[in-house]
Amino acid sequence: MAIKILVDVPVISAALQSLEATGKFSFDVIDPPEETARPLDAQCIADAEVLFCTYPPTNFEDMKAVKWVQISSAGYTQLFDHNLPARGVRATNGRGCFDVPIAEWNVAMMVNLARDMRQLVLNQEVAVWDRSEIFQREIRGMVVGIWGYGGIGRETARLAQTMGLKIHVFARNGVGPRGDVYHVPGTSDPEGVLPDRVFTDGDELEFLSGLDFLVLGLPLTKQTEGLIGERELRALPDRAYILNPARGPIIQEQALIKALSEKWIAGAALDTHYHYPMPPEHPLWKMPNVIMTPHISGSSLSPSFLRHLWDIFTANAERYAAGKPLLNELTPEQLAGS
């Protein structure tokens, strides 16, 4: 009997038809798909064994037959309230789809921050000719510290190494091969061999003290919320910049504002935030040492993103049908927010 799959993401027809042609799967496609949680028809979803979505429906409890949920995002906080491990439901995420564009954003922000491109653009707007040395720095030879060495961190390391930066990594349990985790062919550091130095538990302050750039590349969990506070920000050199394409609340909001205002650090590039959208009166908007982008570093509207997402799902559907390990599978501890 064919495995019924409920699809609530944009479809790549060729990928769906390829799976259908195997005879192993049947599909119900929600049209239009939504990147939001909302109720779906209870009868339609009751017998689906697989859900492919961004957010589970608000009436997820009506999915009586579900055994596997594939989400399109790398973050998975939207799964926390559904008690998947207790129901025996497996879950996989979109790790790997975002690695290339976010790593490119990281490198772009490092160059932009080092050369103060924000001020150069403002100068252009008012026809100011200023050739100060602050605009003429290069990043080759600087040290980038990556906190969390998943796919985004590994692709950032690969790009940074080609540009001549030194790579320091903080990873709680060290660095090694990634195993059953998707990455775009030709990218990443799947074997974990690129870092020049690796720091583990207890080495946080030593790790931070030697950086020119700190890139956050870890998920938001109960343990990582507020992870970066005054202690960590003061440990950074005053020349250092912090880049957050991960999740806003990983950095304590008031501590960050204070660090930037009082120049404990040189600046920040922020793609993830404390409010969506950030209110116009928020002080971060007007800080001259901050670049803010509206959570677009993952480029989820690009054609490449959807293609890579369906690459993951196609591979996982075949693995699921064959009883093999799934790519990007989340552990019960992760699904509990640990």
mmCIF file of C-alpha atoms in Angstrom:
data_model
loop_
_atom_site.group_PDB
_atom_site.id
_atom_site.type_symbol
_atom_site.label_atom_id
_atom_site.label_comp_id
_atom_site.label_asym_id
_atom_site.label_seq_id
_atom_site.Cartn_x
_atom_site.Cartn_y
_atom_site.Cartn_z
ATOM 1 C CA MET A 1 0.000 0.000 0.000
ATOM 2 C CA ALA A 2 1.326 3.434 -0.950
ATOM 3 C CA ILE A 3 2.570 5.731 1.807
ATOM 4 C CA LYS A 4 0.310 8.785 1.958
ATOM 5 C CA ILE A 5 2.195 12.075 2.081
ATOM 6 C CA LEU A 6 0.600 15.434 2.875
ATOM 7 C CA VAL A 7 2.539 18.290 1.245
ATOM 8 C CA ASP A 8 2.160 21.825 2.603
ATOM 9 C CA VAL A 9 5.148 23.478 0.906
ATOM 10 C CA PRO A 10 5.639 24.759 -2.667
ATOM 11 C CA VAL A 11 5.959 21.832 -5.050
ATOM 12 C CA ILE A 12 8.636 20.963 -7.583
ATOM 13 C CA SER A 13 6.516 18.931 -9.958
ATOM 14 C CA ALA A 14 9.353 16.849 -11.374
ATOM 15 C CA ALA A 15 10.441 15.741 -7.891
ATOM 16 C CA LEU A 16 6.903 14.866 -6.833
ATOM 17 C CA GLN A 17 6.239 12.968 -10.074
ATOM 18 C CA SER A 18 9.502 11.072 -9.685
ATOM 19 C CA LEU A 19 8.423 9.858 -6.253
ATOM 20 C CA GLU A 20 4.927 9.007 -7.486
ATOM 21 C CA ALA A 21 6.415 6.953 -10.332
ATOM 22 C CA THR A 22 7.999 4.560 -7.847
ATOM 23 C CA GLY A 23 4.541 3.409 -6.784
ATOM 24 C CA LYS A 24 5.592 3.688 -3.132
ATOM 25 C CA PHE A 25 3.871 7.008 -2.400
ATOM 26 C CA SER A 26 0.628 8.896 -2.867
ATOM 27 C CA PHE A 27 0.256 12.648 -2.337
ATOM 28 C CA ASP A 28 -2.252 15.185 -1.099
ATOM 29 C CA VAL A 29 -1.000 18.696 -1.884
ATOM 30 C CA ILE A 30 -2.312 21.679 0.074
ATOM 31 C CA ASP A 31 -2.912 24.598 -2.270
ATOM 32 C CA PRO A 32 -1.883 27.241 -1.556
ATOM 33 C CA PRO A 33 0.839 26.237 0.875
ATOM 34 C CA GLU A 34 1.432 28.517 3.847
ATOM 35 C CA GLU A 35 4.419 29.376 6.012
ATOM 36 C CA THR A 36 2.139 29.649 8.999
ATOM 37 C CA ALA A 37 0.289 27.351 11.366
ATOM 38 C CA ARG A 38 -3.445 27.077 10.650
ATOM 39 C CA PRO A 39 -6.048 24.314 10.810
ATOM 40 C CA LEU A 40 -6.390 21.885 7.921
ATOM 41 C CA ASP A 41 -9.365 19.741 7.033
ATOM 42 C CA ALA A 42 -9.463 16.940 9.623
ATOM 43 C CA GLN A 43 -10.651 14.298 7.164
ATOM 44 C CA CYS A 44 -7.934 15.217 4.664
ATOM 45 C CA ILE A 45 -5.111 14.855 7.163
ATOM 46 C CA ALA A 46 -6.355 11.971 9.299
ATOM 47 C CA ASP A 47 -4.720 9.147 7.329
ATOM 48 C CA ALA A 48 -1.518 10.871 6.169
ATOM 49 C CA GLU A 49 1.566 8.952 7.304
ATOM 50 C CA VAL A 50 4.014 11.700 6.323
ATOM 51 C CA LEU A 51 3.743 15.492 6.666
ATOM 52 C CA PHE A 52 5.981 17.808 4.618
ATOM 53 C CA CYS A 53 5.491 21.369 5.873
ATOM 54 C CA THR A 54 6.960 24.474 7.442
ATOM 55 C CA TYR A 55 4.550 24.505 10.400
ATOM 56 C CA PRO A 56 2.334 21.592 11.461
ATOM 57 C CA PRO A 57 -1.376 22.433 11.339
ATOM 58 C CA THR A 58 -2.905 23.790 14.535
ATOM 59 C CA ASN A 59 -5.096 20.675 14.605
ATOM 60 C CA PHE A 60 -2.083 18.371 14.349
ATOM 61 C CA GLU A 61 -3.762 16.021 16.845
ATOM 62 C CA ASP A 62 -6.145 15.071 14.014
ATOM 63 C CA MET A 63 -3.238 13.482 12.153
ATOM 64 C CA LYS A 64 -3.893 10.068 13.664
ATOM 65 C CA ALA A 65 -1.630 8.109 11.314
ATOM 66 C CA VAL A 66 1.395 10.410 11.097
ATOM 67 C CA LYS A 67 4.785 8.775 11.651
ATOM 68 C CA TRP A 68 7.241 11.257 10.134
ATOM 69 C CA VAL A 69 7.292 15.060 9.811
ATOM 70 C CA GLN A 70 9.703 16.808 7.448
ATOM 71 C CA ILE A 71 9.915 20.567 8.003
ATOM 72 C CA SER A 72 11.406 23.088 5.603
ATOM 73 C CA SER A 73 13.269 25.156 8.210
ATOM 74 C CA ALA A 74 16.510 24.453 10.033
ATOM 75 C CA GLY A 75 15.006 25.766 13.266
ATOM 76 C CA TYR A 76 12.460 23.429 14.813
ATOM 77 C CA THR A 77 10.860 25.296 17.701
ATOM 78 C CA GLN A 78 7.502 24.936 15.902
ATOM 79 C CA LEU A 79 7.617 21.222 16.792
ATOM 80 C CA PHE A 80 8.103 21.622 20.536
ATOM 81 C CA ASP A 81 4.412 21.750 21.477
ATOM 82 C CA HIS A 82 3.367 18.617 19.583
ATOM 83 C CA ASN A 83 4.914 15.967 21.837
ATOM 84 C CA LEU A 84 6.286 14.028 18.879
ATOM 85 C CA PRO A 85 8.560 11.587 20.756
ATOM 86 C CA ALA A 86 5.698 10.448 23.005
ATOM 87 C CA ARG A 87 3.576 9.818 19.919
ATOM 88 C CA GLY A 88 6.378 7.893 18.228
ATOM 89 C CA VAL A 89 6.625 10.480 15.438
ATOM 90 C CA ARG A 90 10.001 11.064 13.807
ATOM 91 C CA ALA A 91 11.017 14.514 12.574
ATOM 92 C CA THR A 92 13.605 15.862 10.148
ATOM 93 C CA ASN A 93 14.481 19.444 9.322
ATOM 94 C CA GLY A 94 15.816 21.531 6.439
ATOM 95 C CA ARG A 95 19.440 21.640 7.546
ATOM 96 C CA GLY A 96 21.674 22.153 4.540
ATOM 97 C CA CYS A 97 19.243 24.194 2.444
ATOM 98 C CA PHE A 98 20.343 27.394 4.140
ATOM 99 C CA ASP A 99 24.070 26.738 4.490
ATOM 100 C CA VAL A 100 25.263 28.363 1.257
ATOM 101 C CA PRO A 101 23.234 31.607 1.348
ATOM 102 C CA ILE A 102 23.763 32.177 5.076
ATOM 103 C CA ALA A 103 27.495 31.513 4.773
ATOM 104 C CA GLU A 104 27.601 33.996 1.889
ATOM 105 C CA TRP A 105 25.713 36.516 4.064
ATOM 106 C CA ASN A 106 28.264 35.943 6.834
ATOM 107 C CA VAL A 107 31.195 36.647 4.536
ATOM 108 C CA ALA A 108 29.451 39.660 2.997
ATOM 109 C CA MET A 109 28.767 41.084 6.449
ATOM 110 C CA MET A 110 32.376 40.578 7.537
ATOM 111 C CA VAL A 111 33.582 42.599 4.552
ATOM 112 C CA ASN A 112 30.851 45.208 5.011
ATOM 113 C CA LEU A 113 31.602 45.641 8.707
ATOM 114 C CA ALA A 114 35.369 45.745 8.288
ATOM 115 C CA ARG A 115 35.137 48.432 5.584
ATOM 116 C CA ASP A 116 32.187 50.255 7.189
ATOM 117 C CA MET A 117 30.151 49.999 4.002
ATOM 118 C CA ARG A 118 27.128 51.277 5.920
ATOM 119 C CA GLN A 119 28.792 54.683 6.314
ATOM 120 C CA LEU A 120 30.135 54.648 2.748
ATOM 121 C CA VAL A 121 26.586 54.257 1.411
ATOM 122 C CA LEU A 122 25.399 57.093 3.649
ATOM 123 C CA ASN A 123 28.287 59.215 2.356
ATOM 124 C CA GLN A 124 27.213 58.500 -1.203
ATOM 125 C CA GLU A 125 23.659 59.637 -0.438
ATOM 126 C CA VAL A 126 24.903 63.092 0.581
ATOM 127 C CA ALA A 127 27.873 63.297 -1.848
ATOM 128 C CA VAL A 128 30.592 63.139 0.816
ATOM 129 C CA TRP A 129 34.084 62.231 -0.449
ATOM 130 C CA ASP A 130 35.868 60.533 2.480
ATOM 131 C CA ARG A 131 38.825 58.214 1.918
ATOM 132 C CA SER A 132 39.567 57.522 5.608
ATOM 133 C CA GLU A 133 41.518 54.399 6.511
ATOM 134 C CA ILE A 134 38.445 52.892 8.225
ATOM 135 C CA PHE A 135 37.052 52.237 4.753
ATOM 136 C CA GLN A 136 40.212 50.514 3.490
ATOM 137 C CA ARG A 137 40.634 47.477 5.745
ATOM 138 C CA GLU A 138 40.926 43.895 4.533
ATOM 139 C CA ILE A 139 39.766 40.775 6.363
ATOM 140 C CA ARG A 140 42.494 38.391 5.225
ATOM 141 C CA GLY A 141 44.461 37.216 8.274
ATOM 142 C CA MET A 142 41.683 38.047 10.727
ATOM 143 C CA VAL A 143 40.187 35.430 13.059
ATOM 144 C CA VAL A 144 36.586 34.347 12.676
ATOM 145 C CA GLY A 145 35.109 32.417 15.565
ATOM 146 C CA ILE A 146 32.162 30.178 14.821
ATOM 147 C CA TRP A 147 29.999 29.208 17.807
ATOM 148 C CA GLY A 148 28.259 26.000 16.748
ATOM 149 C CA TYR A 149 29.713 23.923 13.932
ATOM 150 C CA GLY A 150 26.704 22.696 12.013
ATOM 151 C CA GLY A 151 26.180 23.157 8.296
ATOM 152 C CA ILE A 152 26.114 26.948 8.366
ATOM 153 C CA GLY A 153 29.282 27.077 10.430
ATOM 154 C CA ARG A 154 31.039 24.568 8.211
ATOM 155 C CA GLU A 155 30.228 26.344 4.960
ATOM 156 C CA THR A 156 31.174 29.675 6.547
ATOM 157 C CA ALA A 157 34.498 28.097 7.539
ATOM 158 C CA ARG A 158 35.079 26.846 3.983
ATOM 159 C CA LEU A 159 34.452 30.262 2.454
ATOM 160 C CA ALA A 160 36.416 32.085 5.140
ATOM 161 C CA GLN A 161 39.404 29.793 4.692
ATOM 162 C CA THR A 162 39.525 30.541 0.949
ATOM 163 C CA MET A 163 39.647 34.252 1.866
ATOM 164 C CA GLY A 164 42.598 33.744 4.176
ATOM 165 C CA LEU A 165 40.890 34.024 7.558
ATOM 166 C CA LYS A 166 41.868 31.881 10.530
ATOM 167 C CA ILE A 167 39.066 29.608 11.723
ATOM 168 C CA HIS A 168 38.339 29.135 15.425
ATOM 169 C CA VAL A 169 35.358 27.013 16.437
ATOM 170 C CA PHE A 170 33.542 26.599 19.720
ATOM 171 C CA ALA A 171 31.666 23.296 19.779
ATOM 172 C CA ARG A 172 30.525 21.830 23.083
ATOM 173 C CA ASN A 173 31.474 18.286 22.146
ATOM 174 C CA GLY A 174 34.272 19.009 19.693
ATOM 175 C CA VAL A 175 34.295 18.696 15.907
ATOM 176 C CA GLY A 176 34.062 15.586 13.760
ATOM 177 C CA PRO A 177 32.241 14.083 10.762
ATOM 178 C CA ARG A 178 28.550 15.004 10.467
ATOM 179 C CA GLY A 179 27.034 11.661 9.437
ATOM 180 C CA ASP A 180 23.490 11.621 8.044
ATOM 181 C CA VAL A 181 23.138 15.366 7.498
ATOM 182 C CA TYR A 182 22.424 16.952 4.127
ATOM 183 C CA HIS A 183 24.812 19.373 2.484
ATOM 184 C CA VAL A 184 24.926 20.751 -1.039
ATOM 185 C CA PRO A 185 27.555 18.779 -2.998
ATOM 186 C CA GLY A 186 30.906 20.572 -3.062
ATOM 187 C CA THR A 187 30.187 22.673 0.010
ATOM 188 C CA SER A 188 30.632 22.448 3.778
ATOM 189 C CA ASP A 189 33.258 20.669 5.864
ATOM 190 C CA PRO A 190 31.581 17.264 6.242
ATOM 191 C CA GLU A 191 34.630 15.651 7.845
ATOM 192 C CA GLY A 192 35.312 18.518 10.253
ATOM 193 C CA VAL A 193 38.909 19.205 9.213
ATOM 194 C CA LEU A 194 38.965 22.957 8.474
ATOM 195 C CA PRO A 195 39.205 24.685 11.901
ATOM 196 C CA ASP A 196 42.604 25.987 12.937
ATOM 197 C CA ARG A 197 41.561 25.710 16.601
ATOM 198 C CA VAL A 198 38.655 23.996 18.334
ATOM 199 C CA PHE A 199 37.401 25.052 21.773
ATOM 200 C CA THR A 200 35.085 22.957 23.938
ATOM 201 C CA ASP A 201 33.158 23.266 27.209
ATOM 202 C CA GLY A 202 34.923 25.518 29.669
ATOM 203 C CA ASP A 203 36.919 27.348 26.994
ATOM 204 C CA GLU A 204 34.263 29.922 26.098
ATOM 205 C CA LEU A 205 36.090 33.018 27.338
ATOM 206 C CA GLU A 206 39.412 31.967 25.839
ATOM 207 C CA PHE A 207 37.621 31.337 22.527
ATOM 208 C CA LEU A 208 35.964 34.769 22.556
ATOM 209 C CA SER A 209 39.059 36.699 23.614
ATOM 210 C CA GLY A 210 40.960 36.108 20.365
ATOM 211 C CA LEU A 211 38.327 36.963 17.747
ATOM 212 C CA ASP A 212 37.814 39.616 15.112
ATOM 213 C CA PHE A 213 34.410 38.199 14.157
ATOM 214 C CA LEU A 214 32.006 36.023 16.141
ATOM 215 C CA VAL A 215 29.470 34.137 14.018
ATOM 216 C CA LEU A 216 26.569 32.439 15.785
ATOM 217 C CA GLY A 217 25.614 29.179 14.090
ATOM 218 C CA LEU A 218 23.515 27.313 16.633
ATOM 219 C CA PRO A 219 19.767 26.730 17.084
ATOM 220 C CA LEU A 220 17.550 28.453 19.633
ATOM 221 C CA THR A 221 16.789 26.056 22.494
ATOM 222 C CA LYS A 222 16.152 26.376 26.211
ATOM 223 C CA GLN A 223 19.908 26.066 26.704
ATOM 224 C CA THR A 224 20.942 28.620 24.055
ATOM 225 C CA GLU A 225 18.369 31.337 24.769
ATOM 226 C CA GLY A 226 20.295 34.228 26.305
ATOM 227 C CA LEU A 227 23.573 32.334 25.871
ATOM 228 C CA ILE A 228 25.447 35.491 24.893
ATOM 229 C CA GLY A 229 25.196 38.050 27.684
ATOM 230 C CA GLU A 230 27.337 40.758 29.253
ATOM 231 C CA ARG A 231 30.000 38.280 30.359
ATOM 232 C CA GLU A 232 30.493 36.938 26.829
ATOM 233 C CA LEU A 233 30.270 40.330 25.110
ATOM 234 C CA ARG A 234 32.855 41.820 27.475
ATOM 235 C CA ALA A 235 35.148 38.869 26.738
ATOM 236 C CA LEU A 236 35.316 39.863 23.071
ATOM 237 C CA PRO A 237 38.052 42.316 22.047
ATOM 238 C CA ASP A 238 36.810 45.835 21.374
ATOM 239 C CA ARG A 239 37.786 45.326 17.719
ATOM 240 C CA ALA A 240 35.393 42.393 17.333
ATOM 241 C CA TYR A 241 32.121 42.231 15.431
ATOM 242 C CA ILE A 242 29.262 39.832 16.182
ATOM 243 C CA LEU A 243 27.144 38.290 13.414
ATOM 244 C CA ASN A 244 23.788 36.688 14.229
ATOM 245 C CA PRO A 245 22.059 34.820 11.405
ATOM 246 C CA ALA A 246 20.864 32.195 13.922
ATOM 247 C CA ARG A 247 18.130 33.462 16.271
ATOM 248 C CA GLY A 248 17.845 36.880 17.923
ATOM 249 C CA PRO A 249 17.245 35.757 21.525
ATOM 250 C CA ILE A 250 20.518 33.790 21.618
ATOM 251 C CA ILE A 251 22.007 37.212 22.469
ATOM 252 C CA GLN A 252 20.498 39.006 25.449
ATOM 253 C CA GLU A 253 18.873 42.102 23.991
ATOM 254 C CA GLN A 254 19.802 44.723 26.586
ATOM 255 C CA ALA A 255 23.343 43.396 26.891
ATOM 256 C CA LEU A 256 23.812 43.727 23.133
ATOM 257 C CA ILE A 257 22.445 47.281 23.079
ATOM 258 C CA LYS A 258 24.780 48.233 25.926
ATOM 259 C CA ALA A 259 27.800 46.576 24.308
ATOM 260 C CA LEU A 260 27.208 48.430 21.047
ATOM 261 C CA SER A 261 26.393 51.759 22.683
ATOM 262 C CA GLU A 262 29.396 51.673 25.012
ATOM 263 C CA LYS A 263 31.675 50.182 22.332
ATOM 264 C CA TRP A 264 32.710 47.041 24.180
ATOM 265 C CA ILE A 265 32.642 45.610 20.647
ATOM 266 C CA ALA A 266 33.108 47.263 17.267
ATOM 267 C CA GLY A 267 29.725 46.406 15.779
ATOM 268 C CA ALA A 268 27.196 43.805 14.720
ATOM 269 C CA ALA A 269 25.356 42.381 11.736
ATOM 270 C CA LEU A 270 21.918 41.058 12.674
ATOM 271 C CA ASP A 271 19.600 39.058 10.451
ATOM 272 C CA THR A 272 17.533 37.589 13.287
ATOM 273 C CA HIS A 273 15.749 39.751 15.795
ATOM 274 C CA TYR A 274 13.786 40.208 19.009
ATOM 275 C CA HIS A 275 10.575 41.384 17.334
ATOM 276 C CA TYR A 276 9.051 40.614 13.924
ATOM 277 C CA PRO A 277 9.077 43.151 12.462
ATOM 278 C CA MET A 278 11.502 45.197 14.514
ATOM 279 C CA PRO A 279 9.623 48.342 15.649
ATOM 280 C CA PRO A 280 10.897 51.545 14.006
ATOM 281 C CA GLU A 281 11.723 53.095 17.374
ATOM 282 C CA HIS A 282 14.050 50.242 18.382
ATOM 283 C CA PRO A 283 17.547 51.653 19.094
ATOM 284 C CA LEU A 284 19.347 49.054 16.958
ATOM 285 C CA TRP A 285 17.980 50.644 13.775
ATOM 286 C CA LYS A 286 19.919 53.870 14.243
ATOM 287 C CA MET A 287 23.195 52.568 15.607
ATOM 288 C CA PRO A 288 25.986 53.468 13.158
ATOM 289 C CA ASN A 289 27.930 50.281 13.966
ATOM 290 C CA VAL A 290 25.027 47.912 13.200
ATOM 291 C CA ILE A 291 23.823 46.379 9.942
ATOM 292 C CA MET A 292 20.296 44.972 10.137
ATOM 293 C CA THR A 293 18.681 42.758 7.504
ATOM 294 C CA PRO A 294 15.093 41.438 7.742
ATOM 295 C CA HIS A 295 15.759 37.704 8.272
ATOM 296 C CA ILE A 296 16.610 37.050 4.623
ATOM 297 C CA SER A 297 20.077 35.505 4.924
ATOM 298 C CA GLY A 298 18.651 32.025 4.311
ATOM 299 C CA SER A 299 17.219 33.162 0.959
ATOM 300 C CA SER A 300 14.185 30.893 1.253
ATOM 301 C CA LEU A 301 12.543 32.620 -1.719
ATOM 302 C CA SER A 302 15.376 31.714 -4.082
ATOM 303 C CA PRO A 303 14.950 28.862 -6.598
ATOM 304 C CA SER A 304 17.989 27.104 -5.095
ATOM 305 C CA PHE A 305 16.354 26.829 -1.689
ATOM 306 C CA LEU A 306 13.293 24.946 -2.942
ATOM 307 C CA ARG A 307 15.422 22.664 -5.095
ATOM 308 C CA HIS A 308 17.642 21.723 -2.166
ATOM 309 C CA LEU A 309 14.613 21.249 0.095
ATOM 310 C CA TRP A 310 13.100 18.762 -2.333
ATOM 311 C CA ASP A 311 16.497 17.045 -2.669
ATOM 312 C CA ILE A 312 16.342 16.391 1.086
ATOM 313 C CA PHE A 313 12.745 15.252 1.010
ATOM 314 C CA THR A 314 13.209 12.987 -2.015
ATOM 315 C CA ALA A 315 16.210 11.298 -0.420
ATOM 316 C CA ASN A 316 14.391 10.958 2.891
ATOM 317 C CA ALA A 317 11.210 9.565 1.323
ATOM 318 C CA GLU A 318 13.243 6.820 -0.319
ATOM 319 C CA ARG A 319 15.108 6.160 2.932
ATOM 320 C CA TYR A 320 11.845 6.101 4.892
ATOM 321 C CA ALA A 321 10.247 3.602 2.540
ATOM 322 C CA ALA A 322 13.361 1.403 2.730
ATOM 323 C CA GLY A 323 13.636 1.602 6.533
ATOM 324 C CA LYS A 324 17.003 3.391 6.359
ATOM 325 C CA PRO A 325 18.266 6.258 8.576
ATOM 326 C CA LEU A 326 16.878 9.654 7.597
ATOM 327 C CA LEU A 327 18.896 12.742 6.787
ATOM 328 C CA ASN A 328 18.675 15.555 9.358
ATOM 329 C CA GLU A 329 16.733 13.485 11.899
ATOM 330 C CA LEU A 330 16.080 15.316 15.160
ATOM 331 C CA THR A 331 16.596 13.518 18.446
ATOM 332 C CA PRO A 332 13.943 13.263 21.169
ATOM 333 C CA GLU A 333 16.104 15.636 23.244
ATOM 334 C CA GLN A 334 16.128 18.200 20.448
ATOM 335 C CA LEU A 335 12.364 17.879 20.000
ATOM 336 C CA ALA A 336 11.938 18.561 23.687
ATOM 337 C CA GLY A 337 13.962 21.761 23.326
ATOM 338 C CA SER A 338 16.930 20.442 25.280
#
